[in-house]
Amino acid sequence: MAEQFLSAEELQNRVFRFTQDYYFVGMRKDRDLFYALTSEDIQKYPVALCGVVLNLFMDGELKKADEFLDNLPKNDLFDAIKLGMKVVHPEVTWKEFIKILDYLKKNNLQLTNVALTAGRPSLLNGFNDFTRIGPFLEKRKMLFLEDLACLYEKSMCPAIYNLCLSEYYYQLNRLIDAEVLVSRTIKEFDRDSERRLLFASLYLQAKILIAYGKIVDAESYIKNIRNYVKKNGEAEFSYNIDAAEVLIAFYEGNHELINRWMKNKAPDEFADFNMIDVYRYMVKMRCYIVQKKYTAVVALAEKLRPLLEAGKRHMDLCEMDLLLAITFYRAQKKELAFEALERTLKIARRRKFYRLIGDEGDAVLHLLLDYMKEKGESEFLMLVYEIARGMAISHPLYLTSELKNKTMLTQKEVDILKLLEQGKPRDEIAELFFISENTVNFHMKNIYSKLEVSSVTQAVWNARVLGII
């Protein structure tokens, strides 16, 4: 809850400390206090209005934010504040954004530490969707560096450029190039105490390691990230650290960690729906999929859709529709799954989000295969299919449901599984137990049901993973 009886002056002081020790998470806690500010308060403490506008952005109340800004007095200070708010406005067009940068450069002005990373641990997708700049990164490096200098300290711009480029390379599946660049940025951001950008680098590094097929222990890796960011206080998107830990945990099949986050730390979309939580909502959708709460996935997606469409959040829309496609496919709604997948592919093909699709591994593999059999193959589909196949082989536990009946196997069923692991045929197993082959088949049917599989190979694999054999 927000602190009571906090003065307008103190709220302004907190806004002045933005990106130092306050951040969006603190501003969100003070939402009611910002909304209670009077016109007289804002006249006397004009910088405090940033807290009002940013909270309206987080609430998805974009029209109210526009009306609020349009009704401000005309003077240099308010004009400068409105310009800063326009840069991070979720609906600012690309042309408007470039126009603002040109104005800043022409007048030798700078907006420091603009929150390009707000909402998810990615530099290219913050309040605005900056994934569109990907194709220009290599061709217009010097122009991009000039533009960044209007938003960040000039000394940090080369490292930020490298981080942007590494994220773009990652989506293109150029993993080696991405790894080289992100390693450089980690050193730069750590040395210069840029904790919020450091988190974006470390998070991307974890994704690259997973893409290489390496098992990343979620709890230990995130503990390392926490150790980095806590030195200088909370990171700008500290509320995303727990969600990032859960996303990594999906690849491990760590249901204990997933369930703990859902119970204690997951955002409640029915209470305080917040656009700054888009990344966490995406993680929660995956939790719902694992828990087979398919209706909840659809409900959350439809709550997000109008706000993501209004803000032209292409990467988020692409990811959301992909999760919907997986959901419908698992719910055996093939037609709806294909419709959602086609929306995903339309964005992903144009923006080259190869890994965004492929990183879903086995969760999307069979859906893609079915889709290609019915709709036909393409170079793009085959590329993302190959990425997904590699992830499925390296991380077979990703988005697998928790097996509720794993402790209910009888001793005989466990013994049969051990013999199957050794390659024993069913007739030999029947002979060893002095039972008929039909009885062995009966036991196998129960094993399949309890382990939620449909073949001997899957049953043996799941039993190994669960430590049953």
XYZ file of C-alpha atoms in Angstrom:
469
model
C 0.000 0.000 0.000
C 1.071 3.567 -0.615
C 2.364 5.634 2.272
C -0.232 7.972 3.739
C 0.096 11.777 4.125
C 3.018 11.969 1.686
C 3.422 15.551 0.489
C 3.494 16.650 -3.142
C 7.039 17.843 -2.531
C 8.139 14.391 -1.377
C 6.460 12.784 -4.396
C 8.407 15.151 -6.628
C 11.621 14.262 -4.798
C 10.901 10.602 -5.430
C 10.422 11.250 -9.130
C 13.762 13.093 -9.161
C 15.316 9.891 -7.767
C 13.814 7.868 -10.614
C 16.340 5.311 -12.011
C 18.452 5.746 -8.852
C 16.495 4.128 -6.020
C 12.816 4.617 -6.805
C 11.882 2.960 -10.115
C 8.498 1.938 -11.495
C 7.803 -0.530 -8.712
C 7.983 2.268 -6.115
C 6.037 4.679 -8.287
C 3.347 2.035 -8.625
C 3.020 1.689 -4.869
C 2.459 5.456 -4.664
C -0.163 5.446 -7.442
C -3.085 6.633 -5.300
C -0.989 9.487 -3.935
C -0.031 10.654 -7.417
C -3.641 10.466 -8.562
C -4.669 12.573 -5.549
C -2.425 15.481 -6.562
C -4.350 18.680 -7.246
C -3.723 21.155 -10.073
C -2.246 23.482 -7.449
C 0.181 20.725 -6.337
C 1.308 20.187 -9.918
C 1.744 23.897 -10.548
C 4.015 24.107 -7.502
C 5.774 20.754 -8.035
C 5.544 20.149 -11.796
C 7.937 17.170 -11.990
C 5.532 15.188 -9.796
C 3.148 14.992 -12.759
C 5.507 12.404 -14.308
C 4.308 10.002 -11.614
C 0.704 10.671 -12.600
C 1.305 10.085 -16.313
C 3.483 7.002 -15.863
C 0.862 5.416 -13.614
C -1.798 6.136 -16.261
C 0.484 4.382 -18.774
C 0.834 1.410 -16.429
C -2.943 1.272 -15.986
C -3.392 1.276 -19.753
C -5.335 4.552 -19.473
C -3.655 6.079 -22.506
C -6.472 8.467 -23.467
C -6.590 9.860 -19.939
C -2.834 10.351 -20.057
C -3.147 12.254 -23.352
C -5.917 14.463 -21.966
C -3.883 15.158 -18.840
C -0.831 16.211 -20.871
C -2.894 18.283 -23.322
C -4.434 20.291 -20.463
C -1.092 21.324 -18.954
C -0.084 25.000 -19.094
C 2.125 26.155 -21.972
C 5.607 26.988 -20.697
C 9.163 25.710 -21.161
C 9.180 23.452 -18.100
C 5.869 21.734 -18.831
C 6.774 21.463 -22.523
C 10.018 19.691 -21.588
C 8.159 17.303 -19.263
C 5.570 16.563 -21.964
C 8.397 15.809 -24.394
C 9.910 13.306 -21.966
C 6.547 11.630 -21.448
C 5.991 11.458 -25.200
C 9.210 9.470 -25.681
C 7.963 6.646 -23.443
C 4.299 6.919 -24.462
C 3.123 3.411 -25.450
C 1.354 4.784 -28.534
C 4.067 7.086 -29.852
C 4.592 6.356 -33.546
C 8.015 5.621 -34.948
C 7.936 8.882 -36.926
C 7.029 10.837 -33.786
C 9.814 9.147 -31.853
C 12.394 10.046 -34.523
C 11.016 13.601 -34.678
C 11.563 13.974 -30.919
C 15.135 12.702 -31.215
C 15.834 15.120 -34.072
C 14.458 17.981 -31.952
C 16.688 16.996 -29.019
C 19.773 16.800 -31.227
C 19.015 20.095 -32.947
C 18.626 21.891 -29.611
C 21.479 20.035 -27.896
C 19.130 18.589 -25.267
C 19.199 15.272 -23.449
C 16.607 13.127 -21.673
C 18.629 11.031 -19.253
C 18.040 7.341 -18.570
C 14.849 6.892 -20.582
C 13.177 3.646 -19.586
C 13.528 1.683 -22.812
C 13.625 -1.525 -20.783
C 10.393 -0.989 -18.841
C 8.005 -3.910 -18.691
C 10.317 -6.779 -19.612
C 14.002 -7.641 -19.177
C 14.797 -6.728 -22.775
C 16.301 -3.534 -24.119
C 14.457 -3.700 -27.432
C 10.972 -3.940 -25.971
C 10.089 -1.492 -23.238
C 7.099 0.820 -22.880
C 7.386 1.055 -26.659
C 8.158 -1.826 -28.995
C 11.724 -1.140 -30.110
C 12.100 -4.461 -31.930
C 11.410 -2.542 -35.135
C 14.886 -1.001 -35.010
C 16.581 -4.386 -35.418
C 17.238 -4.227 -39.177
C 18.774 -0.745 -38.887
C 21.294 -1.599 -36.182
C 24.092 -2.806 -38.443
C 23.418 -0.373 -41.300
C 23.061 2.823 -39.245
C 25.344 2.326 -36.271
C 26.601 5.918 -36.023
C 23.114 7.388 -36.389
C 21.834 4.995 -33.727
C 24.641 6.015 -31.369
C 23.769 9.691 -31.916
C 20.133 8.977 -31.080
C 21.064 6.986 -27.968
C 23.142 9.938 -26.734
C 19.873 11.909 -26.423
C 18.516 9.297 -24.023
C 21.524 7.886 -22.128
C 24.942 8.987 -20.939
C 27.190 9.147 -23.996
C 29.843 6.901 -22.446
C 27.290 4.101 -22.111
C 25.919 4.301 -25.656
C 28.380 1.857 -27.337
C 27.569 -0.822 -24.741
C 23.823 -0.213 -25.104
C 24.222 -0.475 -28.879
C 26.005 -3.825 -28.461
C 23.209 -5.073 -26.210
C 20.561 -4.054 -28.755
C 22.522 -5.761 -31.515
C 23.044 -8.925 -29.458
C 19.298 -9.179 -28.835
C 18.687 -8.790 -32.558
C 21.302 -11.452 -33.365
C 19.707 -13.768 -30.823
C 16.327 -13.563 -32.553
C 18.069 -14.278 -35.873
C 19.589 -17.402 -34.239
C 23.108 -15.998 -34.660
C 24.046 -17.293 -31.229
C 27.830 -16.934 -31.444
C 27.592 -13.274 -32.510
C 25.041 -12.615 -29.765
C 27.195 -14.316 -27.129
C 30.330 -12.326 -28.004
C 28.500 -9.005 -27.786
C 26.525 -9.737 -24.632
C 29.703 -10.826 -22.818
C 31.196 -7.418 -23.567
C 28.139 -5.566 -22.308
C 28.091 -7.496 -19.027
C 31.629 -6.280 -18.299
C 30.782 -2.701 -19.276
C 27.536 -2.469 -17.300
C 29.080 -4.135 -14.254
C 32.041 -1.749 -14.233
C 29.810 1.319 -14.601
C 27.193 0.086 -12.105
C 24.404 0.107 -14.697
C 22.354 -2.502 -12.817
C 19.137 -2.268 -14.812
C 21.006 -2.762 -18.106
C 23.184 -5.413 -16.493
C 20.077 -7.464 -15.736
C 19.018 -7.284 -19.392
C 22.484 -8.563 -20.391
C 22.576 -11.371 -17.829
C 19.055 -12.454 -18.770
C 20.004 -12.632 -22.450
C 23.131 -14.586 -21.551
C 20.971 -17.155 -19.732
C 18.753 -17.498 -22.815
C 21.813 -18.038 -25.008
C 23.118 -20.764 -22.691
C 19.722 -22.493 -22.810
C 19.651 -22.135 -26.612
C 23.011 -23.932 -26.739
C 21.357 -26.845 -24.938
C 22.982 -26.195 -21.578
C 21.019 -26.741 -18.375
C 20.870 -23.499 -16.425
C 20.010 -23.902 -12.760
C 17.359 -21.226 -12.323
C 17.796 -20.600 -8.614
C 21.605 -20.365 -8.688
C 21.699 -18.229 -11.847
C 19.092 -15.783 -10.583
C 20.896 -15.672 -7.239
C 23.923 -14.472 -9.186
C 21.812 -11.763 -10.842
C 20.429 -10.701 -7.454
C 23.959 -10.412 -6.098
C 24.786 -8.062 -8.963
C 21.778 -5.780 -8.678
C 21.515 -5.521 -4.891
C 24.855 -3.742 -4.615
C 23.313 -0.492 -5.817
C 19.734 -1.062 -4.699
C 16.792 -2.442 -6.610
C 16.977 -2.794 -10.373
C 14.499 -0.894 -12.506
C 12.561 -4.077 -13.190
C 13.376 -5.955 -9.986
C 9.824 -7.307 -9.981
C 10.792 -9.253 -13.132
C 13.692 -11.111 -11.534
C 11.425 -13.694 -9.895
C 9.530 -14.162 -13.160
C 12.793 -14.673 -15.061
C 13.725 -17.339 -12.522
C 10.449 -19.140 -13.231
C 10.899 -18.926 -16.998
C 14.292 -20.601 -16.682
C 12.765 -23.151 -14.296
C 10.357 -24.301 -17.028
C 13.331 -25.741 -18.917
C 14.354 -27.694 -15.813
C 10.845 -28.927 -15.076
C 11.219 -27.382 -11.620
C 7.541 -27.459 -10.612
C 8.290 -26.705 -6.973
C 9.715 -23.299 -7.901
C 6.923 -22.674 -10.441
C 4.181 -23.484 -7.931
C 5.835 -21.335 -5.248
C 5.930 -18.319 -7.577
C 2.312 -18.813 -8.614
C 1.239 -18.970 -4.985
C 3.287 -16.087 -3.584
C 4.585 -13.731 -6.267
C 2.650 -14.023 -9.522
C 0.779 -10.849 -10.549
C -2.982 -10.914 -9.994
C -4.611 -9.857 -13.253
C -7.970 -9.590 -11.483
C -6.740 -7.130 -8.840
C -4.254 -4.497 -10.008
C -3.898 -5.052 -13.747
C -0.678 -3.309 -14.719
C 0.918 -2.818 -18.138
C 4.350 -2.819 -16.531
C 3.693 -6.491 -15.702
C 3.383 -7.668 -19.324
C 6.462 -9.899 -19.034
C 5.172 -11.430 -15.802
C 1.770 -12.021 -17.374
C 3.486 -13.947 -20.176
C 5.242 -16.122 -17.598
C 1.944 -16.627 -15.775
C 0.288 -17.751 -19.016
C 2.928 -20.480 -19.256
C 2.182 -21.491 -15.654
C -1.495 -21.782 -16.539
C -0.564 -23.977 -19.518
C 1.516 -26.277 -17.302
C -1.382 -26.446 -14.814
C -3.829 -27.134 -17.694
C -5.876 -24.042 -16.824
C -6.554 -23.295 -20.472
C -9.539 -21.001 -19.870
C -7.347 -18.794 -17.670
C -4.765 -18.485 -20.474
C -7.418 -17.318 -22.929
C -8.947 -14.870 -20.428
C -5.588 -13.255 -19.616
C -4.662 -13.026 -23.298
C -7.885 -11.271 -24.212
C -7.366 -8.833 -21.351
C -3.905 -7.998 -22.686
C -4.740 -7.867 -26.384
C -6.415 -4.419 -26.702
C -3.628 -2.740 -24.710
C -0.869 -4.465 -26.669
C -2.545 -3.601 -29.955
C -2.991 0.044 -28.899
C 0.695 0.256 -28.012
C 1.747 -1.668 -31.147
C 3.637 -4.121 -28.944
C 4.519 -6.505 -31.767
C 6.858 -8.794 -29.840
C 4.386 -9.164 -26.982
C 1.479 -9.815 -29.366
C 3.553 -12.418 -31.172
C 4.479 -14.192 -27.939
C 0.936 -14.000 -26.549
C -0.639 -15.507 -29.681
C 2.014 -18.236 -29.716
C 1.074 -19.183 -26.145
C -2.586 -19.147 -27.192
C -1.780 -21.470 -30.103
C -0.036 -23.895 -27.734
C -3.005 -23.686 -25.362
C -5.626 -24.401 -28.027
C -3.527 -27.236 -29.454
C -3.239 -28.919 -26.061
C -6.971 -28.416 -25.547
C -7.480 -30.211 -28.908
C -8.927 -27.090 -30.551
C -6.861 -27.449 -33.714
C -8.663 -24.819 -35.787
C -8.281 -22.159 -33.081
C -4.644 -23.201 -32.592
C -3.933 -22.659 -36.297
C -5.647 -19.244 -36.244
C -3.514 -18.095 -33.304
C -0.381 -19.546 -34.906
C -1.071 -17.676 -38.155
C -1.279 -14.391 -36.226
C 2.053 -15.285 -34.621
C 3.701 -16.172 -37.915
C 2.517 -12.973 -39.590
C 4.461 -10.889 -37.062
C 7.389 -13.273 -36.567
C 8.097 -13.658 -40.287
C 8.148 -9.907 -40.855
C 10.252 -9.090 -37.785
C 12.443 -12.215 -37.907
C 11.470 -13.526 -34.472
C 12.925 -16.950 -35.185
C 13.914 -17.801 -31.643
C 10.771 -16.376 -30.074
C 8.907 -19.293 -31.679
C 11.678 -21.874 -31.614
C 12.450 -21.365 -27.918
C 9.098 -22.974 -27.056
C 10.661 -26.301 -28.057
C 8.511 -29.386 -27.705
C 5.540 -27.223 -26.690
C 5.287 -25.895 -30.256
C 7.025 -28.667 -32.233
C 4.038 -30.901 -33.018
C 1.822 -27.892 -33.628
C 4.257 -26.632 -36.286
C 4.483 -30.093 -37.836
C 0.699 -30.416 -38.071
C 0.414 -26.914 -39.465
C 2.992 -27.588 -42.196
C 1.291 -30.866 -43.173
C -1.988 -29.022 -43.689
C -0.844 -25.587 -44.930
C 2.457 -26.448 -46.597
C 6.119 -25.838 -45.789
C 8.137 -22.650 -46.214
C 11.736 -21.655 -45.579
C 10.690 -19.645 -42.524
C 8.586 -22.454 -41.043
C 11.371 -24.986 -41.536
C 13.849 -22.669 -39.830
C 11.732 -22.165 -36.699
C 10.842 -25.876 -36.726
C 14.534 -26.823 -36.676
C 15.156 -24.447 -33.752
C 12.161 -25.886 -31.878
C 13.337 -29.439 -32.573
C 16.771 -28.662 -31.150
C 15.220 -27.154 -28.025
C 12.873 -30.135 -27.655
C 15.829 -32.527 -27.732
C 17.926 -30.453 -25.308
C 15.109 -29.480 -22.922
C 12.374 -32.144 -22.995
C 10.870 -30.973 -19.689
C 9.939 -27.496 -20.944
C 6.246 -26.707 -20.269
C 5.549 -30.263 -19.171
C 2.721 -30.694 -16.679
C 3.447 -31.813 -13.155
C 2.650 -35.481 -12.734
C 0.144 -35.701 -9.875
C 0.164 -39.520 -9.777
C 3.924 -40.092 -9.820
C 3.955 -41.541 -6.279
C 1.032 -43.866 -6.974
C 2.952 -46.464 -8.987
C 2.828 -49.859 -7.360
C 5.999 -51.805 -6.702
C 5.134 -54.216 -9.527
C 4.671 -51.292 -11.933
C 8.062 -49.914 -10.899
C 9.657 -53.338 -11.429
C 8.075 -53.627 -14.876
C 9.442 -50.185 -15.775
C 12.936 -51.257 -14.685
C 12.746 -54.315 -16.922
C 11.490 -52.220 -19.830
C 14.446 -49.892 -19.254
C 16.700 -52.921 -19.687
C 15.017 -53.673 -23.030
C 13.103 -56.789 -21.866
C 10.154 -57.722 -24.142
C 6.681 -58.080 -22.648
C 6.497 -61.855 -23.016
C 9.726 -62.239 -21.026
C 8.435 -59.850 -18.342
C 5.245 -61.941 -18.104
C 7.332 -65.072 -17.627
C 9.471 -63.496 -14.896
C 6.379 -62.492 -12.874
C 4.400 -65.691 -13.591
C 1.600 -63.648 -15.144
C 0.032 -63.496 -18.598
C 1.112 -61.040 -21.258
C -2.391 -59.516 -21.068
C -1.759 -58.759 -17.401
C 1.523 -57.047 -18.332
C -0.442 -54.967 -20.852
C -2.920 -54.073 -18.095
C -0.063 -52.866 -15.877
C 1.400 -50.915 -18.808
C -1.935 -49.191 -19.385
C -1.947 -48.052 -15.744
C 1.674 -46.868 -16.014
C 0.874 -44.830 -19.126
C -2.091 -43.220 -17.400
C -0.183 -42.329 -14.250
C 2.853 -40.951 -16.109
C 0.673 -39.261 -18.764
C 2.484 -40.879 -21.698
C 1.582 -43.059 -24.672
C 4.670 -45.176 -25.321
C 7.280 -47.323 -23.576
C 10.050 -44.852 -24.478
C 8.144 -41.937 -22.916
C 7.276 -43.991 -19.822
C 10.916 -44.942 -19.211
C 12.077 -41.350 -19.802
C 9.530 -39.831 -17.410
C 10.287 -42.453 -14.783
C 14.009 -41.595 -15.015
C 13.353 -37.868 -14.743
C 11.128 -38.352 -11.716
C 13.643 -40.642 -10.021
C 11.264 -43.591 -10.025
C 13.835 -45.832 -11.702
